[in-house]
Short mmCIF file of C-alpha atoms in Angstrom, two decimals:
data_model
loop_
_atom_site.label_atom_id
_atom_site.label_comp_id
_atom_site.label_asym_id
_atom_site.label_seq_id
_atom_site.Cartn_x
_atom_site.Cartn_y
_atom_site.Cartn_z
CA MET A 658 41.50 15.25 5.17
CA ARG A 659 40.23 12.68 2.66
CA ASP A 660 37.39 13.31 0.24
CA LEU A 661 34.41 11.15 1.22
CA THR A 662 31.88 12.42 -1.34
CA ASN A 663 31.53 9.09 -3.18
CA GLU A 664 31.28 7.15 0.07
CA ILE A 665 28.50 9.46 1.23
CA VAL A 666 26.65 8.98 -2.07
CA GLU A 667 26.78 5.22 -1.42
CA PHE A 668 25.60 5.84 2.14
CA ILE A 669 22.60 7.84 0.88
CA ARG A 670 21.82 5.09 -1.66
CA ARG A 671 21.77 2.45 1.06
CA THR A 672 19.62 4.56 3.35
CA SER A 673 17.02 5.31 0.68
CA THR A 674 16.82 1.84 -0.88
CA ASP A 675 17.67 -0.71 1.82
CA LEU A 676 15.40 -0.85 4.88
CA PRO A 677 17.26 -1.72 8.12
CA LYS A 678 16.90 -5.34 9.22
CA ASP A 679 15.47 -4.57 12.67
CA VAL A 680 12.53 -2.78 11.02
CA GLU A 681 11.97 -5.48 8.43
CA GLU A 682 11.92 -8.18 11.13
CA ARG A 683 9.17 -6.35 13.01
CA LEU A 684 7.13 -5.95 9.84
CA ARG A 685 7.48 -9.67 9.10
CA ALA A 686 6.29 -10.51 12.61
CA ALA A 687 3.32 -8.14 12.17
CA VAL A 688 2.08 -10.03 9.08
CA GLU A 689 1.38 -13.13 11.14
CA LYS A 690 -0.87 -11.20 13.51
CA GLU A 691 -3.31 -10.14 10.79
CA ALA A 692 -6.11 -12.37 9.52
CA PRO A 693 -5.50 -14.13 6.19
CA GLY A 694 -7.19 -12.26 3.36
CA SER A 695 -7.58 -9.03 5.38
CA ALA A 696 -6.67 -5.64 3.91
CA ALA A 697 -4.19 -5.18 6.77
CA ARG A 698 -2.36 -8.38 5.92
CA GLY A 699 -2.40 -7.50 2.23
CA ALA A 700 -0.87 -4.10 3.02
CA LEU A 701 1.95 -5.65 5.05
CA GLU A 702 2.65 -8.26 2.38
CA THR A 703 2.86 -5.53 -0.27
CA ILE A 704 5.16 -3.53 2.01
CA LEU A 705 7.51 -6.50 2.38
CA LYS A 706 7.53 -7.20 -1.36
CA ASN A 707 8.42 -3.56 -1.87
CA VAL A 708 11.25 -3.75 0.66
CA GLU A 709 12.80 -6.68 -1.23
CA LEU A 710 12.32 -5.05 -4.61
CA SER A 711 13.88 -1.73 -3.56
CA ARG A 712 16.92 -3.49 -2.13
CA GLN A 713 17.33 -5.63 -5.24
CA ASN A 714 16.89 -2.80 -7.78
CA SER A 715 18.48 0.05 -5.81
CA THR A 716 15.31 2.13 -6.16
CA PRO A 717 13.87 4.26 -3.35
CA ILE A 718 11.71 2.35 -0.84
CA CYS A 719 9.35 5.34 -0.83
CA GLN A 720 9.10 8.04 -3.50
CA ASP A 721 9.09 10.59 -0.70
CA THR A 722 12.77 10.37 0.13
CA GLY A 723 12.06 12.76 2.96
CA THR A 724 13.95 15.39 4.86
CA PRO A 725 17.58 14.29 4.99
CA ILE A 726 18.73 14.60 8.61
CA PHE A 727 22.48 14.07 9.16
CA TYR A 728 24.20 13.69 12.53
CA VAL A 729 27.97 13.89 12.17
CA ARG A 730 30.41 13.01 14.96
CA TYR A 731 33.80 14.21 13.74
CA PRO A 732 37.19 13.72 15.36
CA GLU A 733 38.88 16.83 16.70
CA GLY A 734 40.80 18.53 13.90
CA TRP A 735 38.41 17.72 11.05
CA SER A 736 36.88 20.61 9.12
CA THR A 737 33.10 20.81 9.48
CA ARG A 738 33.07 23.26 6.57
CA LYS A 739 34.60 20.62 4.27
CA LEU A 740 32.39 17.84 5.66
CA ARG A 741 29.31 19.96 5.01
CA GLN A 742 30.43 20.54 1.42
CA MET A 743 30.98 16.78 0.89
CA ILE A 744 27.52 15.99 2.22
CA ARG A 745 25.92 18.64 0.02
CA ASP A 746 27.82 17.48 -3.08
CA ALA A 747 26.87 13.88 -2.33
CA MET A 748 23.22 14.85 -1.93
CA GLU A 749 23.24 16.51 -5.34
CA ILE A 750 24.81 13.44 -6.98
CA ALA A 751 22.41 11.07 -5.19
CA THR A 752 19.52 13.14 -6.57
CA GLN A 753 20.91 12.97 -10.12
CA LYS A 754 21.18 9.20 -9.71
CA SER A 755 17.52 9.05 -8.60
CA TYR A 756 18.32 7.65 -5.16
CA MET A 757 16.65 10.80 -3.89
CA ARG A 758 13.67 12.76 -5.21
CA PRO A 759 14.25 16.51 -5.57
CA ASN A 760 12.52 17.52 -2.35
CA ALA A 761 13.63 21.04 -1.39
CA VAL A 762 10.93 23.61 -2.13
CA ASP A 763 11.44 27.31 -1.35
CA ALA A 764 8.50 28.06 0.94
CA ILE A 765 8.15 31.70 -0.08
CA TYR A 766 8.66 31.47 -3.84
CA ASP A 767 7.24 27.91 -4.18
CA LYS A 768 10.18 26.80 -6.28
CA ASN A 769 11.74 23.34 -6.15
CA THR A 770 15.53 23.71 -6.36
CA GLY A 771 15.74 20.38 -8.20
CA ASN A 772 18.89 19.17 -6.40
CA ASN A 773 17.80 18.67 -2.76
CA LEU A 774 19.84 21.67 -1.64
CA GLY A 775 18.13 24.68 -0.18
CA GLY A 776 19.57 27.40 2.03
CA ASP A 777 21.70 26.36 5.01
CA ASP A 778 19.10 24.02 6.49
CA PHE A 779 18.37 21.56 3.68
CA PRO A 780 19.77 18.99 4.15
CA TYR A 781 19.77 19.35 7.94
CA ILE A 782 23.26 18.65 9.33
CA HIS A 783 24.15 18.47 13.02
CA PHE A 784 27.84 18.39 13.98
CA GLU A 785 29.39 17.19 17.19
CA GLU A 786 33.11 16.93 17.99
CA VAL A 787 34.61 13.74 19.41
CA ASP A 788 38.19 12.87 20.51
CA ALA A 789 40.87 12.87 17.80
CA ASP A 790 41.41 9.09 18.09
CA GLU A 791 37.72 8.24 17.59
CA PRO A 792 36.31 7.41 14.16
CA LEU A 793 34.19 9.74 12.05
CA THR A 794 30.56 8.67 12.30
CA ILE A 795 27.75 9.88 10.07
CA GLU A 796 24.15 8.97 10.73
CA LEU A 797 21.35 9.71 8.27
CA MET A 798 17.60 9.59 8.69
CA LEU A 799 15.20 10.15 5.79
CA LYS A 800 11.89 11.28 7.23
CA GLY A 801 8.95 11.47 4.83
CA GLY A 802 6.44 14.30 4.79
CA GLY A 803 3.32 12.21 5.44
CA CYS A 804 4.55 11.06 8.84
CA GLU A 805 6.15 14.42 9.62
CA ASN A 806 2.77 16.09 9.09
CA VAL A 807 1.11 14.00 11.81
CA GLY A 808 3.79 14.87 14.37
CA VAL A 809 2.36 16.99 17.17
CA GLN A 810 3.39 18.95 20.24
CA TYR A 811 1.30 19.26 23.40
CA SER A 812 1.67 21.86 26.13
CA LEU A 813 0.66 20.29 29.43
CA PRO A 814 -1.65 20.50 31.29
CA ASP A 815 -4.12 19.66 28.52
CA ASN A 816 -7.61 20.07 29.90
CA THR A 817 -9.54 18.43 27.07
CA LEU A 818 -7.58 15.21 27.56
CA GLY A 819 -7.26 15.55 31.31
CA ALA A 820 -3.49 15.31 30.93
CA GLY A 821 -1.41 16.71 33.79
CA ARG A 822 2.32 17.35 34.08
CA ASP A 823 3.52 13.81 34.76
CA LEU A 824 4.04 10.50 32.98
CA ALA A 825 0.33 9.74 33.30
CA GLY A 826 -0.35 12.92 31.30
CA VAL A 827 2.32 12.00 28.77
CA ARG A 828 0.59 8.65 28.22
CA LYS A 829 -2.71 10.36 27.47
CA VAL A 830 -1.40 12.82 24.90
CA VAL A 831 0.68 10.21 23.08
CA LEU A 832 -2.36 7.95 22.68
CA ASP A 833 -4.33 10.95 21.45
CA ALA A 834 -1.61 11.67 18.86
CA VAL A 835 -1.78 8.09 17.54
CA GLN A 836 -5.59 8.19 17.31
CA LYS A 837 -5.50 11.50 15.44
CA ALA A 838 -2.81 10.27 13.03
CA GLN A 839 -4.99 7.32 11.94
CA GLY A 840 -3.25 5.73 8.92
CA GLN A 841 -1.98 9.03 7.54
CA GLY A 842 1.57 8.67 8.81
CA CYS A 843 1.90 5.32 6.99
CA ALA A 844 1.20 3.00 9.89
CA PRO A 845 2.56 0.86 11.41
CA GLY A 846 4.64 3.67 12.83
CA ILE A 847 7.41 4.24 15.37
CA LEU A 848 6.94 6.97 18.00
CA GLY A 849 9.68 9.32 19.14
CA VAL A 850 8.55 11.20 22.26
CA ALA A 851 10.44 14.04 23.95
CA ILE A 852 9.26 15.42 27.28
CA GLY A 853 10.40 18.93 28.27
CA GLY A 854 12.73 21.39 26.55
CA ASP A 855 11.45 24.42 24.66
CA ARG A 856 9.30 23.99 21.56
CA GLY A 857 12.34 23.76 19.28
CA SER A 858 14.67 21.52 21.31
CA SER A 859 11.75 19.26 22.21
CA TYR A 860 10.85 18.53 18.60
CA ILE A 861 14.49 17.99 17.63
CA LYS A 862 14.98 15.53 20.49
CA SER A 863 11.85 13.59 19.52
CA LYS A 864 13.48 12.89 16.14
CA GLU A 865 17.01 12.34 17.43
CA ILE A 866 15.78 9.45 19.59
CA LEU A 867 14.53 7.70 16.45
CA PHE A 868 18.16 6.97 15.46
CA GLY A 869 18.10 4.19 18.09
CA LYS A 870 17.40 0.53 17.34
CA ILE A 871 13.92 -0.93 17.67
CA GLY A 872 13.44 -2.37 21.12
CA GLU A 873 16.12 -0.19 22.77
CA ARG A 874 14.59 0.97 26.05
CA ASN A 875 15.03 4.07 28.19
CA PRO A 876 17.41 3.30 31.11
CA ASP A 877 14.81 4.46 33.64
CA PRO A 878 12.56 1.45 34.41
CA GLU A 879 9.41 3.55 34.79
CA VAL A 880 9.95 5.31 31.45
CA ALA A 881 10.85 1.98 29.83
CA ALA A 882 7.59 0.50 31.13
CA LEU A 883 5.67 3.44 29.67
CA GLU A 884 7.35 2.90 26.29
CA GLU A 885 6.18 -0.72 26.26
CA ARG A 886 2.73 0.17 27.52
CA LEU A 887 2.21 2.87 24.90
CA THR A 888 3.08 0.51 22.04
CA GLN A 889 0.69 -2.07 23.42
CA GLU A 890 -2.15 0.41 24.08
CA ALA A 891 -1.71 2.15 20.73
CA ASN A 892 -2.26 -1.25 19.12
CA GLN A 893 -5.56 -1.62 20.97
CA LEU A 894 -6.87 1.35 18.95
CA GLY A 895 -7.35 -0.97 15.98
CA ILE A 896 -6.15 1.52 13.35
CA GLY A 897 -3.83 -1.05 11.80
CA PRO A 898 -1.46 -0.99 8.83
CA MET A 899 -2.31 1.93 6.49
CA GLY A 900 -5.33 2.66 8.69
CA PHE A 901 -7.12 -0.37 7.20
CA GLY A 902 -7.96 -1.68 10.68
CA GLY A 903 -5.87 -4.38 12.34
CA GLN A 904 -3.55 -5.43 15.12
CA THR A 905 -0.39 -3.44 14.47
CA THR A 906 -0.57 0.35 14.52
CA VAL A 907 2.71 1.10 16.31
CA ILE A 908 5.88 -1.02 16.19
CA ASP A 909 7.86 0.72 18.92
CA THR A 910 7.84 3.77 21.20
CA LYS A 911 10.90 5.70 22.39
CA ILE A 912 10.76 8.30 25.13
CA THR A 913 13.39 10.74 26.28
CA GLY A 914 13.42 13.68 28.67
CA LEU A 915 14.97 17.15 28.58
CA HIS A 916 15.22 19.88 31.14
CA ARG A 917 12.37 22.35 30.96
CA LEU A 918 11.49 25.75 32.36
CA PRO A 919 9.32 25.69 35.46
CA ALA A 920 6.59 27.30 33.35
CA SER A 921 6.68 24.86 30.39
CA TYR A 922 5.92 21.16 30.00
CA PHE A 923 6.01 20.18 26.34
CA VAL A 924 5.45 16.71 24.99
CA SER A 925 6.58 16.35 21.37
CA VAL A 926 5.59 13.32 19.36
CA SER A 927 7.45 12.54 16.14
CA TYR A 928 5.77 9.84 14.12
CA MET A 929 8.01 7.76 11.88
CA CYS A 930 6.42 5.79 9.05
CA TRP A 931 7.09 2.07 8.56
CA ALA A 932 9.66 3.10 5.91
CA TYR A 933 11.99 3.84 8.83
CA ARG A 934 15.09 4.79 6.89
CA ARG A 935 18.08 5.44 9.11
CA ARG A 936 21.64 4.22 8.76
CA LYS A 937 25.14 4.81 10.02
CA MET A 938 28.56 4.97 8.36
CA VAL A 939 31.83 4.84 10.25
CA VAL A 940 35.18 5.93 8.82
CA LYS A 941 38.23 4.36 10.48
CA GLY A 942 41.36 5.44 8.61
CA GLU A 943 41.00 4.07 5.07
CA GLU A 944 38.14 1.79 6.01
CA VAL A 945 34.48 2.79 5.56
CA ILE A 946 31.92 0.63 7.36
CA TYR A 947 28.22 0.86 6.50
CA ASP A 948 25.98 -0.69 9.15
CA MET B 1459 -9.95 -9.51 -8.10
CA LYS B 1460 -11.94 -6.98 -10.10
CA THR B 1461 -10.18 -5.27 -13.01
CA ILE B 1462 -11.19 -1.73 -13.93
CA HIS B 1463 -10.46 -0.33 -17.38
CA LEU B 1464 -10.08 3.40 -17.77
CA PRO B 1465 -11.97 5.52 -18.64
CA ALA B 1466 -14.64 4.01 -16.36
CA SER B 1467 -18.41 4.41 -16.64
CA ASP B 1468 -20.78 5.50 -13.86
CA GLU B 1469 -22.20 1.97 -13.77
CA VAL B 1470 -18.81 0.40 -13.09
CA ILE B 1471 -18.12 2.95 -10.34
CA ARG B 1472 -21.50 2.47 -8.65
CA GLU B 1473 -20.85 -1.26 -8.37
CA LEU B 1474 -17.74 -0.69 -6.24
CA ARG B 1475 -18.08 -0.95 -2.46
CA VAL B 1476 -15.81 -0.19 0.47
CA GLY B 1477 -13.29 -2.96 1.10
CA GLU B 1478 -13.10 -4.19 -2.47
CA PRO B 1479 -9.60 -4.66 -3.93
CA VAL B 1480 -9.21 -3.65 -7.60
CA LEU B 1481 -6.61 -3.66 -10.38
CA LEU B 1482 -6.59 -0.56 -12.57
CA ASN B 1483 -5.69 -0.53 -16.25
CA GLY B 1484 -5.36 2.35 -18.69
CA VAL B 1485 -4.30 5.99 -18.51
CA MET B 1486 -4.26 8.11 -15.35
CA VAL B 1487 -2.83 11.49 -14.33
CA THR B 1488 -0.82 12.30 -11.20
CA GLY B 1489 -1.71 15.49 -9.37
CA ARG B 1490 -1.17 16.68 -5.82
CA ASP B 1491 -0.97 19.91 -3.83
CA ALA B 1492 0.21 22.44 -6.43
CA ALA B 1493 -1.88 20.85 -9.21
CA HIS B 1494 -5.14 20.91 -7.22
CA LYS B 1495 -4.65 24.49 -6.08
CA TRP B 1496 -3.84 25.52 -9.66
CA MET B 1497 -6.84 23.67 -11.18
CA VAL B 1498 -9.33 25.11 -8.71
CA GLU B 1499 -8.02 28.69 -8.77
CA THR B 1500 -7.55 28.88 -12.55
CA PHE B 1501 -10.44 26.88 -14.02
CA ILE B 1502 -13.07 26.28 -11.36
CA LYS B 1503 -13.18 29.32 -9.06
CA LYS B 1504 -11.32 31.48 -11.59
CA THR B 1505 -9.64 33.62 -8.96
CA ARG B 1506 -6.43 33.78 -11.00
CA GLU B 1507 -5.89 34.49 -14.69
CA PRO B 1508 -4.68 31.65 -16.90
CA LYS B 1509 -1.01 32.14 -17.80
CA GLY B 1510 1.45 30.54 -20.21
CA ASP B 1511 0.18 27.19 -21.44
CA ASP B 1512 -2.59 26.96 -18.78
CA LEU B 1513 -5.52 26.91 -21.24
CA GLN B 1514 -3.83 24.42 -23.55
CA VAL B 1515 -3.15 22.07 -20.61
CA TYR B 1516 -6.75 22.55 -19.46
CA GLU B 1517 -8.07 21.28 -22.81
CA GLU B 1518 -5.84 18.21 -22.55
CA LEU B 1519 -6.84 17.56 -18.95
CA LYS B 1520 -10.54 17.75 -19.79
CA LYS B 1521 -10.06 14.84 -22.18
CA LEU B 1522 -7.78 12.81 -19.90
CA LEU B 1523 -9.78 13.24 -16.73
CA ASN B 1524 -13.26 12.63 -18.18
CA GLY B 1525 -14.06 9.20 -16.74
CA GLY B 1526 -10.46 9.00 -15.56
CA ILE B 1527 -8.41 8.94 -12.41
CA ILE B 1528 -6.21 11.37 -10.48
CA TYR B 1529 -3.36 9.79 -8.57
CA HIS B 1530 -1.99 11.66 -5.54
CA CYS B 1531 1.65 10.91 -6.20
CA GLY B 1532 4.97 12.71 -6.43
CA PRO B 1533 7.17 10.17 -8.20
CA VAL B 1534 10.90 9.61 -8.49
CA VAL B 1535 11.50 9.79 -12.24
CA SER B 1536 14.55 8.96 -14.33
CA ARG B 1537 15.19 10.08 -17.90
CA ASP B 1538 17.26 8.00 -20.30
CA GLU B 1539 19.55 9.23 -23.10
CA ASN B 1540 16.61 9.31 -25.57
CA GLY B 1541 14.67 11.63 -23.29
CA GLU B 1542 12.23 8.89 -22.25
CA TYR B 1543 10.91 9.19 -18.71
CA ARG B 1544 10.52 6.21 -16.39
CA PHE B 1545 8.90 5.97 -12.94
CA LEU B 1546 11.31 4.40 -10.43
CA ALA B 1547 9.33 4.98 -7.25
CA ALA B 1548 5.70 6.01 -7.25
CA GLY B 1549 3.68 5.36 -4.11
CA PRO B 1550 0.75 7.50 -2.98
CA THR B 1551 1.03 10.71 -0.97
CA THR B 1552 -1.32 11.72 1.88
CA SER B 1553 -4.65 12.70 0.32
CA ILE B 1554 -6.29 14.75 3.05
CA ARG B 1555 -4.37 17.87 1.96
CA GLU B 1556 -6.54 17.96 -1.19
CA GLU B 1557 -9.75 17.90 0.86
CA PRO B 1558 -10.56 21.58 0.16
CA TYR B 1559 -10.29 21.00 -3.62
CA GLN B 1560 -11.06 17.37 -4.42
CA ALA B 1561 -14.85 17.32 -4.69
CA ASP B 1562 -14.86 20.39 -6.96
CA VAL B 1563 -12.18 18.88 -9.19
CA MET B 1564 -14.05 15.56 -9.41
CA LYS B 1565 -17.29 17.23 -10.44
CA HIS B 1566 -15.70 19.73 -12.82
CA PHE B 1567 -13.71 17.17 -14.80
CA ASN B 1568 -15.98 14.12 -14.20
CA VAL B 1569 -13.16 12.29 -12.40
CA LYS B 1570 -14.28 8.75 -11.52
CA GLY B 1571 -11.59 7.91 -9.04
CA VAL B 1572 -8.94 9.38 -6.81
CA ILE B 1573 -6.02 7.27 -5.62
CA GLY B 1574 -4.01 8.21 -2.57
CA LYS B 1575 -3.40 7.21 1.00
CA GLY B 1576 -4.92 7.98 4.39
CA GLY B 1577 -8.41 8.64 3.07
CA MET B 1578 -10.37 11.88 2.72
CA GLY B 1579 -13.12 13.71 4.55
CA ALA B 1580 -16.83 14.47 4.39
CA LYS B 1581 -16.66 16.94 1.49
CA THR B 1582 -14.91 14.45 -0.79
CA LEU B 1583 -17.25 11.66 0.32
CA LYS B 1584 -20.16 13.82 -0.80
CA GLY B 1585 -18.30 14.50 -4.06
CA CYS B 1586 -17.97 10.72 -4.55
CA GLN B 1587 -21.76 10.39 -4.25
CA GLU B 1588 -22.53 13.28 -6.58
CA THR B 1589 -20.02 12.65 -9.39
CA PRO B 1590 -20.21 9.54 -8.88
CA GLY B 1591 -16.69 8.47 -7.98
CA VAL B 1592 -14.61 6.43 -5.56
CA TYR B 1593 -11.56 6.92 -3.39
CA LEU B 1594 -8.97 4.21 -3.88
CA HIS B 1595 -6.27 3.49 -1.32
CA ALA B 1596 -2.84 2.42 -2.52
CA ILE B 1597 -0.17 1.13 -0.13
CA GLY B 1598 1.81 4.07 1.24
CA GLY B 1599 5.56 3.69 0.94
CA ALA B 1600 5.35 0.74 -1.46
CA ALA B 1601 6.91 2.92 -4.11
CA SER B 1602 9.21 0.54 -6.01
CA TYR B 1603 6.47 -2.08 -6.11
CA ILE B 1604 3.79 0.26 -7.42
CA ALA B 1605 6.18 1.79 -9.98
CA GLN B 1606 6.31 -1.63 -11.65
CA SER B 1607 2.66 -1.28 -12.64
CA VAL B 1608 3.44 1.99 -14.46
CA THR B 1609 4.25 0.66 -17.91
CA LYS B 1610 4.80 3.97 -19.72
CA VAL B 1611 5.10 7.69 -19.07
CA LEU B 1612 3.05 9.28 -21.84
CA GLY B 1613 3.82 12.89 -21.00
CA VAL B 1614 4.08 15.57 -18.37
CA PHE B 1615 2.37 18.91 -17.78
CA LYS B 1616 3.48 21.77 -15.55
CA LEU B 1617 6.97 20.46 -14.93
CA GLU B 1618 7.70 23.95 -13.59
CA PHE B 1619 5.84 22.87 -10.42
CA GLY B 1620 8.82 20.55 -9.82
CA VAL B 1621 9.10 16.78 -10.44
CA PRO B 1622 6.94 15.71 -7.46
CA GLU B 1623 4.21 18.29 -8.15
CA ALA B 1624 3.96 18.06 -11.95
CA LEU B 1625 1.01 16.33 -13.66
CA TRP B 1626 2.38 13.10 -15.11
CA VAL B 1627 0.30 11.21 -17.66
CA ILE B 1628 0.95 7.50 -17.18
CA GLU B 1629 -0.21 4.19 -18.54
CA VAL B 1630 -0.74 1.53 -15.88
CA LYS B 1631 -1.26 -2.21 -15.94
CA ASP B 1632 -2.86 -3.97 -12.96
CA PHE B 1633 -2.26 -1.06 -10.59
CA PRO B 1634 -3.32 -2.42 -7.14
CA ALA B 1635 -5.66 -0.43 -4.86
CA VAL B 1636 -8.50 -0.93 -2.40
CA VAL B 1637 -11.81 0.98 -2.43
CA THR B 1638 -12.03 2.76 0.94
CA MET B 1639 -14.68 5.37 0.05
CA ASP B 1640 -17.50 4.50 -2.32
CA SER B 1641 -20.21 6.36 -4.22
CA HIS B 1642 -22.90 5.25 -1.74
CA GLY B 1643 -21.60 7.23 1.25
CA GLY B 1644 -19.47 4.42 2.66
CA SER B 1645 -16.10 5.35 4.17
CA GLN B 1646 -13.79 2.91 5.87
CA HIS B 1647 -11.79 5.86 7.22
CA ALA B 1648 -14.78 7.38 9.00
CA ALA B 1649 -15.64 3.97 10.47
CA ILE B 1650 -12.13 3.31 11.82
CA ASP B 1651 -11.77 6.85 13.13
CA GLU B 1652 -15.04 6.45 15.03
CA ALA B 1653 -14.17 3.02 16.47
CA SER B 1654 -10.66 4.06 17.53
CA LYS B 1655 -12.05 7.18 19.21
CA LYS B 1656 -14.21 4.98 21.44
CA VAL B 1657 -11.22 2.83 22.42
CA LEU B 1658 -9.20 5.97 23.13
CA GLU B 1659 -11.86 7.26 25.51
CA GLU B 1660 -11.80 3.96 27.37
CA LEU B 1661 -8.01 4.03 27.60
CA LEU B 1662 -7.98 7.64 28.82
CA ALA B 1663 -10.44 6.74 31.57
CA LYS B 1664 -8.13 4.01 32.92
CA PRO B 1665 -6.00 4.91 35.96
CA TYR B 1666 -2.24 5.20 35.39
#
């Protein structure tokens, strides 16, 4: 099994410093919707300058390099123990190289480990086995703390919002989440919504769905329509980039469903900031492809 | 665009109004969650005893913050072979977490401005009126861009809090921000929260 530590360091560098094109395109389109000279337009223009500068200088797009969330699909026969070690070693090197900020703080002793490694869960790594003839795929999402803090979970029915256990209720709580977040999650944001599951699986799914491309819709036409509608209605709230007021508050909404207990109906909303850092690397034999 | 030189006087601060973009020049200090908790507990409410270099740092902070600015920021910092620090990425962090502490810190140290993102609440707005001071909004996530306006890292206190949480003393040139809370009780955040709440109510009343 080959050592991929250096390739993973490069992968982390790209994820932290080079915003994916689909996100950048949406941000560019959003500029045109804001009035010339407005604070909202100024914010988006600064954001785009920053995106170019980070790419050019290999410096982090955002100083909060976030929670590193890895999803690894490994061919049958690979050692997850060795892959985990490579990812952890790469994370330490990427931190030394200042692609990542030291971000792992022991919650009980209030101590920053200084190398982005903490216990078994930092970085977060999810493994899944695929057939032996398939390539190794690693996906990485860097999710900042500001947007993570405005994530929220509802247990339906919610009487204050008049939200029942159906898609109409889901619509209400998601709009409430966006209104409560204001600009604090670094709007314009992207919403990951999971319906069902238990509290834990629901939150995890609401993040997992954010690995998808912008504009990818749920295969169910009714859910897909709700995704579109939520983006459009969230933008009617007028919160705007950075909460300065304006036309674009949410760039895209993604909804997925899980099985739930008869007793529970959770709706988990993960808010992703505009610095939507997620990338994929694929290893096919000797070849390493970064998307 | 208006340029503000630090330290700033009360007169300069009182002239600033919500919505005004400014460029900041001079020395400022970064401080976020751990720093605010530490300042309030050790020097303002005095619920914990000063330890280590606490009192020495306090004397330095009194000078730096008088008429000065606190920046809610946890930077990415590099250090070259000569031991010189440099900010590589330095955007604002969410300010509302400092809401329990901010007004007390502003009044205690005579802080004229707080830079962050997302805005702050009623207690800080009152603190802005009393000190007087302003809340300045920087562009969240624009970390590489903002780091370019940090021309020099002059020093660091409390590095044991960790790199993001330490108090970094920095010199800035034309640091861009927008006034979103002023010393006259104006808050853009309160206004947008209110307006969006009304729209939300209308949307919730619509049939599915």
